[in-house]
Structures are given as structure tokens and as C-alpha cells.
mmCIF file of C-alpha atoms and ligand atoms in Angstrom:
data_model
loop_
_atom_site.group_PDB
_atom_site.id
_atom_site.type_symbol
_atom_site.label_atom_id
_atom_site.label_comp_id
_atom_site.label_asym_id
_atom_site.label_seq_id
_atom_site.Cartn_x
_atom_site.Cartn_y
_atom_site.Cartn_z
ATOM 1 C CA MET G 1 -24.896 -1.972 20.955
ATOM 2 C CA ALA G 2 -25.887 0.503 23.678
ATOM 3 C CA LYS G 3 -22.252 0.960 24.780
ATOM 4 C CA GLU G 4 -21.274 2.049 21.283
ATOM 5 C CA LYS G 5 -23.835 4.807 20.825
ATOM 6 C CA ASN G 6 -21.172 7.521 20.365
ATOM 7 C CA LYS G 7 -19.510 5.502 17.644
ATOM 8 C CA ASN G 8 -19.951 8.111 14.919
ATOM 9 C CA LYS G 9 -17.899 10.561 16.967
ATOM 10 C CA TRP G 10 -14.907 8.281 17.428
ATOM 11 C CA ARG G 11 -11.619 9.695 16.327
ATOM 12 C CA LYS G 12 -9.096 8.067 14.009
ATOM 13 C CA SER G 13 -7.043 6.128 16.573
ATOM 14 C CA THR G 14 -10.146 4.829 18.351
ATOM 15 C CA ASN G 15 -11.578 3.559 15.070
ATOM 16 C CA LEU G 16 -8.377 1.630 14.491
ATOM 17 C CA VAL G 17 -8.899 -0.284 17.737
ATOM 18 C CA HIS G 18 -12.680 -0.739 17.797
ATOM 19 C CA GLU G 19 -14.365 -0.555 14.402
ATOM 20 C CA ALA G 20 -15.623 -4.010 13.320
ATOM 21 C CA GLU G 21 -18.735 -6.045 12.689
ATOM 22 C CA PRO G 22 -20.897 -6.519 15.834
ATOM 23 C CA ARG G 23 -19.687 -9.030 18.423
ATOM 24 C CA THR G 24 -21.254 -12.502 18.602
ATOM 25 C CA ALA G 25 -23.662 -13.582 21.372
ATOM 26 C CA TYR G 26 -20.604 -14.376 23.556
ATOM 27 C CA GLY G 27 -19.567 -10.704 23.723
ATOM 28 C CA GLU G 28 -15.888 -11.463 23.080
ATOM 29 C CA THR G 29 -13.377 -8.589 23.448
ATOM 30 C CA GLY G 30 -11.042 -9.924 20.770
ATOM 31 C CA GLU G 31 -12.905 -10.056 17.458
ATOM 32 C CA ALA G 32 -13.998 -13.547 16.414
ATOM 33 C CA LEU G 33 -12.368 -15.374 13.532
ATOM 34 C CA PHE G 34 -15.035 -16.761 11.211
ATOM 35 C CA LEU G 35 -13.014 -19.419 9.463
ATOM 36 C CA THR G 36 -15.831 -20.652 7.276
ATOM 37 C CA SER G 37 -16.254 -20.978 3.545
ATOM 38 C CA GLY G 38 -20.060 -21.098 3.522
ATOM 39 C CA TYR G 39 -23.131 -20.129 5.565
ATOM 40 C CA VAL G 40 -26.272 -22.066 6.507
ATOM 41 C CA TYR G 41 -29.687 -20.660 5.614
ATOM 42 C CA ASP G 42 -32.790 -21.040 7.799
ATOM 43 C CA SER G 43 -34.823 -22.145 4.791
ATOM 44 C CA ALA G 44 -34.693 -22.618 1.049
ATOM 45 C CA GLU G 45 -36.721 -19.414 0.754
ATOM 46 C CA GLN G 46 -34.064 -17.507 2.691
ATOM 47 C CA ALA G 47 -31.322 -18.907 0.437
ATOM 48 C CA GLN G 48 -33.280 -17.765 -2.609
ATOM 49 C CA ALA G 49 -33.831 -14.301 -1.093
ATOM 50 C CA ARG G 50 -30.099 -13.906 -0.365
ATOM 51 C CA PHE G 51 -29.178 -14.800 -3.919
ATOM 52 C CA LEU G 52 -31.752 -12.295 -5.145
ATOM 53 C CA GLY G 53 -30.185 -9.662 -2.894
ATOM 54 C CA GLU G 54 -33.473 -9.262 -1.000
ATOM 55 C CA ASP G 55 -32.123 -10.555 2.309
ATOM 56 C CA ASP G 56 -28.974 -9.263 3.978
ATOM 57 C CA GLY G 57 -26.544 -11.885 5.122
ATOM 58 C CA TYR G 58 -23.551 -13.848 4.014
ATOM 59 C CA GLN G 59 -23.654 -16.476 1.283
ATOM 60 C CA TYR G 60 -20.117 -17.612 0.546
ATOM 61 C CA SER G 61 -16.713 -16.387 1.728
ATOM 62 C CA ARG G 62 -15.398 -15.753 -1.784
ATOM 63 C CA PHE G 63 -17.614 -12.681 -1.778
ATOM 64 C CA GLY G 64 -18.255 -11.937 1.871
ATOM 65 C CA ASN G 65 -17.161 -12.995 5.352
ATOM 66 C CA PRO G 66 -17.693 -11.228 8.714
ATOM 67 C CA THR G 67 -13.985 -11.256 9.653
ATOM 68 C CA VAL G 68 -13.022 -9.906 6.241
ATOM 69 C CA ARG G 69 -15.736 -7.258 6.564
ATOM 70 C CA SER G 70 -14.397 -6.243 9.988
ATOM 71 C CA PHE G 71 -10.954 -5.680 8.460
ATOM 72 C CA GLU G 72 -12.509 -3.678 5.607
ATOM 73 C CA LYS G 73 -14.673 -1.630 7.996
ATOM 74 C CA ARG G 74 -11.716 -0.764 10.222
ATOM 75 C CA MET G 75 -9.718 0.430 7.208
ATOM 76 C CA ILE G 76 -12.712 2.400 5.872
ATOM 77 C CA ALA G 77 -13.218 4.092 9.261
ATOM 78 C CA PHE G 78 -9.522 4.999 9.491
ATOM 79 C CA GLU G 79 -9.274 6.427 5.977
ATOM 80 C CA SER G 80 -12.628 8.207 6.271
ATOM 81 C CA SER G 81 -11.830 10.023 9.489
ATOM 82 C CA ASP G 82 -9.628 12.645 7.745
ATOM 83 C CA PHE G 83 -11.837 12.837 4.716
ATOM 84 C CA ASN G 84 -14.897 15.005 4.571
ATOM 85 C CA ALA G 85 -17.589 12.792 3.082
ATOM 86 C CA GLU G 86 -19.841 15.832 2.670
ATOM 87 C CA THR G 87 -17.503 17.404 0.138
ATOM 88 C CA GLY G 88 -16.027 14.129 -1.057
ATOM 89 C CA PHE G 89 -17.697 10.733 -1.247
ATOM 90 C CA GLU G 90 -18.502 7.720 0.873
ATOM 91 C CA ILE G 91 -15.550 5.304 1.059
ATOM 92 C CA ASP G 92 -16.017 1.538 0.840
ATOM 93 C CA ALA G 93 -13.442 -1.260 0.463
ATOM 94 C CA ARG G 94 -12.785 -4.837 -0.577
ATOM 95 C CA ALA G 95 -9.922 -6.891 0.847
ATOM 96 C CA THR G 96 -7.917 -9.221 -1.395
ATOM 97 C CA ALA G 97 -5.472 -12.120 -1.064
ATOM 98 C CA THR G 98 -2.383 -9.996 -1.792
ATOM 99 C CA GLY G 99 -1.437 -6.442 -2.695
ATOM 100 C CA MET G 100 -0.975 -7.551 -6.303
ATOM 101 C CA ALA G 101 -4.480 -9.061 -6.351
ATOM 102 C CA ALA G 102 -5.712 -5.635 -5.196
ATOM 103 C CA VAL G 103 -3.859 -3.803 -8.000
ATOM 104 C CA THR G 104 -4.963 -6.304 -10.669
ATOM 105 C CA ALA G 105 -8.596 -6.319 -9.513
ATOM 106 C CA ALA G 106 -8.765 -2.504 -9.366
ATOM 107 C CA MET G 107 -7.509 -2.292 -12.960
ATOM 108 C CA LEU G 108 -9.326 -5.198 -14.561
ATOM 109 C CA CYS G 109 -12.708 -4.604 -12.931
ATOM 110 C CA TYR G 110 -12.907 -1.175 -14.558
ATOM 111 C CA LEU G 111 -10.897 -1.181 -17.786
ATOM 112 C CA LYS G 112 -11.836 -2.655 -21.158
ATOM 113 C CA ALA G 113 -10.170 -3.008 -24.553
ATOM 114 C CA GLY G 114 -9.623 0.424 -26.101
ATOM 115 C CA ASP G 115 -9.149 2.199 -22.755
ATOM 116 C CA HIS G 116 -5.883 3.865 -21.798
ATOM 117 C CA VAL G 117 -3.858 4.088 -18.577
ATOM 118 C CA VAL G 118 -1.182 6.640 -17.681
ATOM 119 C CA ALA G 119 1.225 5.490 -14.979
ATOM 120 C CA ALA G 120 4.450 6.648 -13.416
ATOM 121 C CA LYS G 121 7.475 4.623 -14.550
ATOM 122 C CA ALA G 122 8.779 4.246 -11.014
ATOM 123 C CA LEU G 123 6.498 1.423 -9.893
ATOM 124 C CA PHE G 124 6.994 -1.741 -7.877
ATOM 125 C CA GLY G 125 8.173 -4.414 -10.389
ATOM 126 C CA SER G 126 4.928 -6.431 -10.471
ATOM 127 C CA CYS G 127 2.787 -3.280 -10.772
ATOM 128 C CA ARG G 128 4.938 -2.266 -13.705
ATOM 129 C CA TYR G 129 4.377 -5.716 -15.260
ATOM 130 C CA ILE G 130 0.592 -5.244 -14.961
ATOM 131 C CA VAL G 131 0.710 -1.848 -16.655
ATOM 132 C CA GLU G 132 3.425 -2.519 -19.231
ATOM 133 C CA THR G 133 2.779 -6.154 -20.188
ATOM 134 C CA LEU G 134 -0.524 -7.539 -18.917
ATOM 135 C CA LEU G 135 -2.989 -4.732 -19.735
ATOM 136 C CA PRO G 136 -1.776 -4.294 -23.360
ATOM 137 C CA ARG G 137 -2.390 -8.036 -23.949
ATOM 138 C CA TYR G 138 -6.089 -7.298 -23.461
ATOM 139 C CA GLY G 139 -6.153 -4.262 -25.750
ATOM 140 C CA ILE G 140 -5.695 -1.658 -23.012
ATOM 141 C CA LYS G 141 -3.147 0.947 -24.059
ATOM 142 C CA THR G 142 -0.703 2.225 -21.470
ATOM 143 C CA THR G 143 1.820 5.071 -21.251
ATOM 144 C CA LEU G 144 4.598 5.129 -18.676
ATOM 145 C CA ILE G 145 6.013 8.529 -17.809
ATOM 146 C CA ASP G 146 8.340 10.262 -15.379
ATOM 147 C CA GLY G 147 5.805 10.777 -12.591
ATOM 148 C CA THR G 148 7.659 13.720 -11.075
ATOM 149 C CA ASP G 149 7.081 15.749 -14.278
ATOM 150 C CA LEU G 150 3.542 17.188 -14.077
ATOM 151 C CA THR G 151 3.557 18.204 -17.732
ATOM 152 C CA ALA G 152 4.234 14.561 -18.692
ATOM 153 C CA TRP G 153 0.915 13.484 -17.083
ATOM 154 C CA GLU G 154 -0.900 16.196 -18.993
ATOM 155 C CA ARG G 155 0.799 15.295 -22.289
ATOM 156 C CA ALA G 156 0.133 11.558 -21.901
ATOM 157 C CA ALA G 157 -3.635 11.880 -21.299
ATOM 158 C CA LEU G 158 -5.825 10.765 -24.219
ATOM 159 C CA PRO G 159 -9.608 10.927 -24.722
ATOM 160 C CA GLU G 160 -9.659 7.161 -23.877
ATOM 161 C CA THR G 161 -7.673 7.557 -20.629
ATOM 162 C CA LYS G 162 -9.564 6.023 -17.712
ATOM 163 C CA ILE G 163 -6.926 5.621 -14.988
ATOM 164 C CA PHE G 164 -3.922 7.563 -13.711
ATOM 165 C CA PHE G 165 -1.775 5.264 -11.538
ATOM 166 C CA LEU G 166 1.136 6.005 -9.226
ATOM 167 C CA GLU G 167 2.854 5.148 -5.992
ATOM 168 C CA SER G 168 4.425 7.748 -3.697
ATOM 169 C CA PRO G 169 7.026 7.445 -2.282
ATOM 170 C CA THR G 170 8.180 5.274 -5.170
ATOM 171 C CA ASN G 171 9.900 1.921 -4.830
ATOM 172 C CA PRO G 172 12.865 1.855 -4.364
ATOM 173 C CA MET G 173 14.169 5.396 -4.947
ATOM 174 C CA LEU G 174 11.552 7.165 -2.805
ATOM 175 C CA ASP G 175 10.642 9.926 -5.235
ATOM 176 C CA ILE G 176 7.670 11.933 -4.029
ATOM 177 C CA LEU G 177 4.910 12.493 -6.583
ATOM 178 C CA ASP G 178 2.481 15.373 -6.199
ATOM 179 C CA ILE G 179 -0.765 13.454 -5.619
ATOM 180 C CA GLU G 180 -2.916 16.578 -5.370
ATOM 181 C CA ALA G 181 -1.671 18.117 -8.619
ATOM 182 C CA ILE G 182 -1.802 14.802 -10.513
ATOM 183 C CA SER G 183 -5.336 14.079 -9.222
ATOM 184 C CA GLU G 184 -6.431 17.450 -10.534
ATOM 185 C CA ILE G 185 -5.017 16.584 -14.001
ATOM 186 C CA ALA G 186 -6.654 13.132 -13.860
ATOM 187 C CA HIS G 187 -10.052 14.599 -13.030
ATOM 188 C CA ARG G 188 -9.782 17.190 -15.791
ATOM 189 C CA HIS G 189 -9.358 14.219 -18.163
ATOM 190 C CA ASP G 190 -12.300 12.292 -16.621
ATOM 191 C CA SER G 191 -9.900 9.701 -15.243
ATOM 192 C CA LEU G 192 -9.729 8.003 -11.879
ATOM 193 C CA MET G 193 -6.693 8.692 -9.721
ATOM 194 C CA VAL G 194 -5.454 5.356 -8.345
ATOM 195 C CA VAL G 195 -2.741 5.494 -5.663
ATOM 196 C CA ASP G 196 -0.689 2.568 -4.368
ATOM 197 C CA ASN G 197 -0.066 3.898 -0.852
ATOM 198 C CA VAL G 198 2.078 1.038 0.443
ATOM 199 C CA PHE G 199 5.318 2.910 1.067
ATOM 200 C CA ALA G 200 3.624 5.860 2.762
ATOM 201 C CA THR G 201 1.301 3.676 4.896
ATOM 202 C CA PRO G 202 -2.274 4.696 5.854
ATOM 203 C CA VAL G 203 -0.825 6.420 8.937
ATOM 204 C CA LEU G 204 1.459 8.889 7.186
ATOM 205 C CA GLN G 205 -0.483 9.782 4.041
ATOM 206 C CA ASN G 206 -4.165 9.844 3.138
ATOM 207 C CA PRO G 207 -4.435 10.060 -0.671
ATOM 208 C CA PHE G 208 -8.216 10.600 -0.495
ATOM 209 C CA THR G 209 -7.622 13.999 1.116
ATOM 210 C CA LEU G 210 -5.289 14.787 -1.816
ATOM 211 C CA GLY G 211 -7.869 13.927 -4.476
ATOM 212 C CA ALA G 212 -7.404 10.185 -5.072
ATOM 213 C CA ASP G 213 -10.454 8.134 -6.040
ATOM 214 C CA ILE G 214 -8.976 4.718 -5.274
ATOM 215 C CA VAL G 215 -6.302 3.763 -2.750
ATOM 216 C CA ILE G 216 -4.568 0.391 -2.726
ATOM 217 C CA TYR G 217 -2.497 -1.359 -0.068
ATOM 218 C CA SER G 218 -0.422 -4.450 0.151
ATOM 219 C CA ALA G 219 -1.551 -5.309 3.703
ATOM 220 C CA THR G 220 1.413 -7.695 3.735
ATOM 221 C CA LYS G 221 3.562 -4.687 4.635
ATOM 222 C CA HIS G 222 2.913 -2.220 7.504
ATOM 223 C CA ILE G 223 -0.690 -3.322 8.083
ATOM 224 C CA ASP G 224 0.399 -6.797 9.184
ATOM 225 C CA GLY G 225 3.726 -5.293 10.185
ATOM 226 C CA GLN G 226 5.193 -8.517 11.461
ATOM 227 C CA GLY G 227 5.932 -10.360 8.232
ATOM 228 C CA ARG G 228 3.343 -13.121 8.682
ATOM 229 C CA CYS G 229 0.478 -12.943 6.200
ATOM 230 C CA LEU G 230 -0.162 -11.831 2.658
ATOM 231 C CA GLY G 231 -3.105 -9.540 2.041
ATOM 232 C CA GLY G 232 -4.326 -6.506 0.158
ATOM 233 C CA ILE G 233 -7.152 -4.005 0.119
ATOM 234 C CA VAL G 234 -8.751 -1.621 -2.366
ATOM 235 C CA LEU G 235 -10.552 1.404 -0.919
ATOM 236 C CA GLY G 236 -12.550 3.743 -3.096
ATOM 237 C CA ARG G 237 -15.754 5.569 -3.863
ATOM 238 C CA LYS G 238 -18.657 3.402 -2.730
ATOM 239 C CA ASP G 239 -20.458 3.741 -6.071
ATOM 240 C CA TRP G 240 -17.339 2.521 -7.931
ATOM 241 C CA ILE G 241 -16.944 -0.460 -5.557
ATOM 242 C CA ASP G 242 -20.647 -1.339 -6.009
ATOM 243 C CA ASP G 243 -20.598 -0.922 -9.784
ATOM 244 C CA TYR G 244 -17.241 -2.507 -10.622
ATOM 245 C CA LEU G 245 -15.090 -4.064 -7.905
ATOM 246 C CA ALA G 246 -17.570 -6.014 -5.761
ATOM 247 C CA ASN G 247 -18.875 -8.143 -8.612
ATOM 248 C CA PHE G 248 -15.390 -8.622 -10.099
ATOM 249 C CA ILE G 249 -14.157 -10.070 -6.799
ATOM 250 C CA ARG G 250 -17.293 -12.186 -6.403
ATOM 251 C CA GLN G 251 -16.908 -13.713 -9.867
ATOM 252 C CA THR G 252 -13.114 -14.017 -10.213
ATOM 253 C CA GLY G 253 -12.168 -14.794 -6.588
ATOM 254 C CA PRO G 254 -8.971 -12.932 -5.558
ATOM 255 C CA SER G 255 -10.438 -13.045 -2.038
ATOM 256 C CA ILE G 256 -8.475 -12.910 1.216
ATOM 257 C CA SER G 257 -8.542 -15.836 3.646
ATOM 258 C CA PRO G 258 -10.582 -14.974 6.777
ATOM 259 C CA PHE G 259 -7.562 -16.043 8.822
ATOM 260 C CA ASN G 260 -5.302 -13.516 7.102
ATOM 261 C CA ALA G 261 -8.013 -10.847 7.390
ATOM 262 C CA TRP G 262 -8.204 -11.530 11.137
ATOM 263 C CA VAL G 263 -4.420 -11.105 11.485
ATOM 264 C CA MET G 264 -4.673 -7.793 9.596
ATOM 265 C CA LEU G 265 -7.648 -6.671 11.702
ATOM 266 C CA LYS G 266 -5.789 -7.256 14.952
ATOM 267 C CA SER G 267 -2.571 -5.716 13.578
ATOM 268 C CA LEU G 268 -4.409 -2.490 12.760
ATOM 269 C CA GLU G 269 -4.816 -1.931 16.520
ATOM 270 C CA THR G 270 -1.081 -1.217 16.824
ATOM 271 C CA MET G 271 -0.398 0.162 13.339
ATOM 272 C CA GLU G 272 -0.196 3.854 14.281
ATOM 273 C CA LEU G 273 2.184 3.170 17.157
ATOM 274 C CA ARG G 274 4.335 0.861 15.069
ATOM 275 C CA VAL G 275 4.594 3.182 12.072
ATOM 276 C CA HIS G 276 5.694 6.110 14.257
ATOM 277 C CA ALA G 277 8.243 3.858 15.984
ATOM 278 C CA HIS G 278 9.561 2.797 12.536
ATOM 279 C CA CYS G 279 9.901 6.479 11.613
ATOM 280 C CA ASP G 280 11.782 7.297 14.855
ATOM 281 C CA ARG G 281 14.352 4.636 14.029
ATOM 282 C CA ALA G 282 14.559 5.505 10.317
ATOM 283 C CA GLU G 283 15.209 9.168 11.188
ATOM 284 C CA LYS G 284 18.071 8.273 13.561
ATOM 285 C CA LEU G 285 19.625 5.702 11.238
ATOM 286 C CA THR G 286 19.506 7.908 8.123
ATOM 287 C CA GLU G 287 20.953 10.835 10.070
ATOM 288 C CA ALA G 288 23.931 8.672 11.057
ATOM 289 C CA LEU G 289 24.442 7.075 7.633
ATOM 290 C CA SER G 290 24.024 10.219 5.545
ATOM 291 C CA VAL G 291 27.327 11.597 6.925
ATOM 292 C CA HIS G 292 29.233 8.310 6.689
ATOM 293 C CA PRO G 293 32.137 8.639 4.196
ATOM 294 C CA LYS G 294 31.365 5.278 2.527
ATOM 295 C CA VAL G 295 27.793 6.326 1.680
ATOM 296 C CA SER G 296 27.861 8.281 -1.575
ATOM 297 C CA ARG G 297 24.105 9.069 -1.654
ATOM 298 C CA LEU G 298 21.192 8.524 0.708
ATOM 299 C CA VAL G 299 17.535 9.155 -0.058
ATOM 300 C CA TYR G 300 14.998 9.429 2.741
ATOM 301 C CA PRO G 301 11.842 11.551 2.354
ATOM 302 C CA GLY G 302 12.168 12.782 5.947
ATOM 303 C CA ASN G 303 15.656 14.193 5.366
ATOM 304 C CA PRO G 304 15.963 17.848 4.159
ATOM 305 C CA SER G 305 18.530 16.679 1.561
ATOM 306 C CA HIS G 306 15.771 14.712 -0.256
ATOM 307 C CA PRO G 307 15.096 16.406 -3.636
ATOM 308 C CA HIS G 308 11.332 16.498 -2.922
ATOM 309 C CA PHE G 309 11.530 17.219 0.818
ATOM 310 C CA GLU G 310 9.053 20.131 0.750
ATOM 311 C CA LEU G 311 6.444 18.080 -1.110
ATOM 312 C CA ALA G 312 7.019 15.125 1.228
ATOM 313 C CA LYS G 313 6.389 17.433 4.195
ATOM 314 C CA LYS G 314 3.184 18.680 2.587
ATOM 315 C CA GLN G 315 1.597 15.329 1.816
ATOM 316 C CA MET G 316 3.151 12.962 4.373
ATOM 317 C CA GLN G 317 3.172 13.283 8.152
ATOM 318 C CA ARG G 318 6.708 11.866 8.412
ATOM 319 C CA GLY G 319 9.390 10.328 6.190
ATOM 320 C CA GLY G 320 8.358 6.682 6.584
ATOM 321 C CA SER G 321 10.274 3.503 7.288
ATOM 322 C CA LEU G 322 12.159 3.094 4.005
ATOM 323 C CA PHE G 323 15.324 4.622 2.683
ATOM 324 C CA SER G 324 17.778 3.872 -0.108
ATOM 325 C CA PHE G 325 21.471 4.524 -0.259
ATOM 326 C CA GLU G 326 24.424 3.990 -2.550
ATOM 327 C CA VAL G 327 27.872 2.716 -1.776
ATOM 328 C CA SER G 328 30.754 3.309 -4.152
ATOM 329 C CA GLY G 329 32.153 0.098 -5.615
ATOM 330 C CA GLY G 330 28.934 -0.966 -7.385
ATOM 331 C CA GLN G 331 27.269 -4.366 -6.973
ATOM 332 C CA LYS G 332 30.359 -5.973 -5.424
ATOM 333 C CA ALA G 333 30.461 -3.454 -2.571
ATOM 334 C CA ALA G 334 26.661 -3.515 -2.144
ATOM 335 C CA PHE G 335 26.672 -7.339 -1.861
ATOM 336 C CA LYS G 336 29.597 -7.260 0.576
ATOM 337 C CA LEU G 337 27.818 -4.735 2.776
ATOM 338 C CA ALA G 338 24.550 -6.701 2.792
ATOM 339 C CA ASN G 339 26.403 -9.950 3.526
ATOM 340 C CA ASN G 340 28.319 -8.366 6.408
ATOM 341 C CA LEU G 341 25.263 -7.024 8.227
ATOM 342 C CA GLN G 342 24.633 -9.110 11.322
ATOM 343 C CA LEU G 343 21.312 -7.820 12.631
ATOM 344 C CA VAL G 344 19.676 -6.522 9.459
ATOM 345 C CA LYS G 345 18.423 -9.387 7.304
ATOM 346 C CA ILE G 346 18.576 -9.697 3.508
ATOM 347 C CA SER G 347 14.959 -9.829 2.334
ATOM 348 C CA ASN G 348 12.849 -8.100 -0.318
ATOM 349 C CA ASN G 349 9.855 -7.704 1.998
ATOM 350 C CA LEU G 350 9.240 -4.422 3.806
ATOM 351 C CA GLY G 351 7.210 -2.964 6.646
ATOM 352 C CA ASP G 352 8.283 -5.765 9.008
ATOM 353 C CA ALA G 353 9.276 -5.350 12.671
ATOM 354 C CA LYS G 354 12.646 -6.743 11.562
ATOM 355 C CA SER G 355 14.945 -4.466 9.575
ATOM 356 C CA LEU G 356 15.458 -5.768 6.039
ATOM 357 C CA ILE G 357 17.832 -4.876 3.222
ATOM 358 C CA THR G 358 17.548 -5.616 -0.476
ATOM 359 C CA HIS G 359 19.600 -4.957 -3.607
ATOM 360 C CA PRO G 360 16.913 -3.743 -6.052
ATOM 361 C CA SER G 361 18.844 -4.177 -9.307
ATOM 362 C CA THR G 362 19.311 -7.938 -8.720
ATOM 363 C CA THR G 363 15.978 -8.614 -6.962
ATOM 364 C CA THR G 364 12.791 -6.483 -7.109
ATOM 365 C CA HIS G 365 13.825 -4.586 -10.258
ATOM 366 C CA GLN G 366 15.940 -7.315 -11.883
ATOM 367 C CA LYS G 367 13.526 -7.691 -14.844
ATOM 368 C CA LEU G 368 14.012 -4.087 -15.996
ATOM 369 C CA GLU G 369 16.665 -3.326 -18.619
ATOM 370 C CA GLU G 370 19.785 -1.729 -17.105
ATOM 371 C CA GLN G 371 18.986 1.549 -18.901
ATOM 372 C CA GLU G 372 15.460 1.608 -17.469
ATOM 373 C CA ARG G 373 16.825 0.977 -13.982
ATOM 374 C CA LEU G 374 19.325 3.805 -14.314
ATOM 375 C CA LYS G 375 16.564 6.143 -15.535
ATOM 376 C CA ILE G 376 14.746 5.711 -12.229
ATOM 377 C CA GLY G 377 17.974 6.032 -10.252
ATOM 378 C CA ILE G 378 18.729 2.377 -9.410
ATOM 379 C CA THR G 379 22.492 1.974 -9.750
ATOM 380 C CA PRO G 380 24.426 -1.275 -9.103
ATOM 381 C CA GLY G 381 25.554 0.153 -5.749
ATOM 382 C CA THR G 382 22.013 0.992 -4.548
ATOM 383 C CA LEU G 383 20.499 -0.780 -1.533
ATOM 384 C CA ARG G 384 16.993 -0.327 -0.083
ATOM 385 C CA VAL G 385 16.393 -0.607 3.647
ATOM 386 C CA SER G 386 13.116 -1.240 5.435
ATOM 387 C CA VAL G 387 13.749 -0.045 8.983
ATOM 388 C CA GLY G 388 12.236 -2.262 11.660
ATOM 389 C CA LEU G 389 11.579 -1.811 15.348
ATOM 390 C CA GLU G 390 14.974 -2.738 16.824
ATOM 391 C CA ASP G 391 16.907 -0.380 19.102
ATOM 392 C CA PRO G 392 18.145 2.420 16.806
ATOM 393 C CA GLN G 393 21.678 2.296 18.218
ATOM 394 C CA ASP G 394 21.926 -1.438 17.404
ATOM 395 C CA LEU G 395 20.905 -0.634 13.831
ATOM 396 C CA ILE G 396 23.468 2.177 13.560
ATOM 397 C CA ASP G 397 26.207 -0.067 14.993
ATOM 398 C CA ASP G 398 25.353 -2.849 12.554
ATOM 399 C CA PHE G 399 25.487 -0.570 9.490
ATOM 400 C CA VAL G 400 28.686 1.139 10.654
ATOM 401 C CA GLN G 401 30.528 -2.172 11.144
ATOM 402 C CA ALA G 402 29.328 -3.419 7.729
ATOM 403 C CA LEU G 403 30.394 -0.155 6.037
ATOM 404 C CA GLU G 404 33.806 -0.336 7.729
ATOM 405 C CA SER G 405 34.211 -3.879 6.369
ATOM 406 C CA LEU G 406 34.209 -2.437 2.823
ATOM 407 C CA GLY G 407 37.761 -1.160 3.358
ATOM 408 C CA SER G 408 39.062 1.993 1.716
HETATM 409 C C1 PLP H 1 4.538 -0.660 -3.674
HETATM 410 C C2 PLP H 1 4.025 -2.061 -3.662
HETATM 411 N N1 PLP H 1 2.831 -2.332 -4.222
HETATM 412 C C3 PLP H 1 2.335 -3.575 -4.251
HETATM 413 C C4 PLP H 1 3.031 -4.635 -3.719
HETATM 414 C C5 PLP H 1 2.466 -6.022 -3.811
HETATM 415 O O1 PLP H 1 2.054 -6.534 -2.601
HETATM 416 P P1 PLP H 1 1.930 -8.104 -2.284
HETATM 417 O O2 PLP H 1 3.312 -8.628 -2.161
HETATM 418 O O3 PLP H 1 1.137 -8.156 -1.025
HETATM 419 O O4 PLP H 1 1.220 -8.733 -3.440
HETATM 420 C C6 PLP H 1 4.269 -4.404 -3.124
HETATM 421 C C7 PLP H 1 5.040 -5.541 -2.572
HETATM 422 O O5 PLP H 1 6.212 -5.426 -2.258
HETATM 423 C C8 PLP H 1 4.785 -3.085 -3.098
HETATM 424 O O6 PLP H 1 5.977 -2.810 -2.546
#
């Protein structure tokens, strides 16, 4: 397109609004939604050539669709803009039906029986299930460690280790793991560094610039940002996507619906603005709650009282939209507080425009033994908040009235 001849020079925010597959013959401004499962060939010869890989073009939406590709291309352009491909590598991506499909595909496309994975213990519940329960069923050994202890990563690495896996900030206690230092250990052990970057968001943290080889998102969260669609995406070195992930997705089918990919594509246009607006509100709300007498502990990566504040400042632009806090009085008090909130809704989702609260020990982390929960800091009085886009004063007022309702 003549009008797009400066495309390679576009900056990050521009890529987020414009990068996509070429427009159709109608020249639409809003990207088209190709809600189609298959594609028609001009001839039987063309069909044969496509299946032989000798002719570019789509064949079947399980393994390729223009709307899905537009979503992938926009994410690739955004993540690549901070990353020097001359010293690093070319980034490619594949979108998936959910964040969990992205995690599972990234692991299973690459690992085989006899391989080994080292992962941080503090993982989202389903990610922990994949590492702790699913992979070992297929002969893949796994070791879960305290991810904040760099020596533990080093000690856990074996000659068969193929993947180091972590999320940072962690769910729900928001520990910050040193992605750069852990990537360096992973690479020394010929392992891939895989980062689940959901809590940080693509806006606030770019793991590729910190040494990660593969970055995973649940697009369900801040990418959609309005609590509508499930989706996921795996970004990584192009050669790894070509050699492992692309064919795995083609053959096993954890593919995203073109409709959901279209929602994600359009949501990316406002993602930067939304994420910063989430952070503005989270900063104000945590500042107010951290001095409230009924709050015994509050963890927010953007607050100087966070135990890993300096590291958070180094690898994240801002503290994000999530915080956790503890009320004295255990589960009973935590339930009472959640039930008494008027504006903030009880829900285990996150990254929504609506503020949401969840009680991790009875929901997202219910399957862990009590001792395991306590080891990662989840007490019965702990609540996790995903701060939305409401007026910050309304959020403060809602929490203050619910805290007051706990009595003395
Ligand atoms: C850190 C993290 N990773 C992965 C997922 C899974 O995403 P999805 O629900 O889209 O499968 C979630 C969902 O809450 C999450 O919080």
C-alpha cells in the first residue's frame, strides 16, 4: 500500500493501532472479520500447491486465518519494537483459544519424555497443574522451586533441562522474579526461558528485552480488557515457532476463533491507554488502603513497601493493575469484606474494565495443600484485586465502607 510506505519506521503505539494484514478491495478502516473455516482454491492444482507449501495462501482456519494473523502481527510488531532484532532474533507468534492453550502448546510442542522443566512454584493454578501433574504423566520431569531464589534455579538445572518457566509478577502474591538473571541461567544450561507475562501486560514489561525466548499471554485479560472473549498467544523466536509450534497447532487444533481474534485485534488499539489508566487507579487505591488500620498487609509492585520494589522498577514500567492484601480475621473477615463491596465485583477474572476481587485460597489456588499455599504467602485472610477503570475515588469509598463493616 503506497500510503504505508514508512511502515517499518512506525513506533510502538502506532503499530498497536495499524499493524495488520492488508485491507480487502473495499479499503475498510476497521479491519475485516474473516469468519470462515475454509478457503476456496482457483483450481485443483492450486490446492495441491498450497498443501505442498509451494503457494502462499490460506487453507483452513485451524492453522491460518487472516483475522487471526492480523492479531498475531499486531502483537509481534508491538513486542518487536523494543527489541533489537539485530542482536536478538526475529519474533513470530501463534494465537490460541485460551491462555492455557498457549501454555500447554508451548510446552508440549517442544518437550518429550526424558526432558526436564524447572518452574517457579508461584504459578497460576492451571499452569502449576500442567507443570506438576500433566507433564510428568508423559515422562517429562519437573522441579518446582522458589523463583525468587536465583541459586535455586541454578541448583535445579539438569543436563536434560529444556525449559525454565515463570510468571512475574506472580499470581496472586505479586512476587517479582528477576527475568534477566534467570534467563542468563537458563541459557547457560541450554534451556529456553518461557515467561507468562499476563500480570505485567505487554505494555509494562517486555520479557524479550530481558532475555526471554518465549512469551505467553492469556489475551482474555488486559488484551481484551473488557471481559468478553477468551484467547491466548505464544510469541517467540521465529525458528522455534516454525520448527515446533506452528505444526503442533496445525495438527492438534488449540486454535483461536477468528471472531475472538478480531475482538483482541481491535482491543489492542486501546491497550496502552487502558493499562496506564488501570495503573493510575491501582496506585491511588493501594496508597489509600495501605494505611488503613484494618489492612494488615498490602502487596503492590508499584509501592515502595513491596519487598522487590527495586527489581519491579527495573523490569516493569509501572506497578500494574493487580494487588493483594490481607485482613485480620482470616477467611471469615475476607468473605465479609468481599460480600460487602458494592461496586467491586467478586470474580476470579482479571484485567477487566470492571474492578474484581477474589479470595485465592478458596478459588484460584483452592487445589493446593494449605501448607503449599502458605509457602507462597496465601493466607486465609488474603484477597486479590484486579483494579478496573472506574473513578478511583469511587473505588476507595467502596473499599473503605467494606473495611469499616468488619467492625473492630
Ligand atoms: C498468569 C495466568 N496465566 C495463564 C492464565 C490462563 O488464561 P486463560 O484463562 O485465558 O486460559 C491465567 C488466567 O487467569 C493467568 O492468570
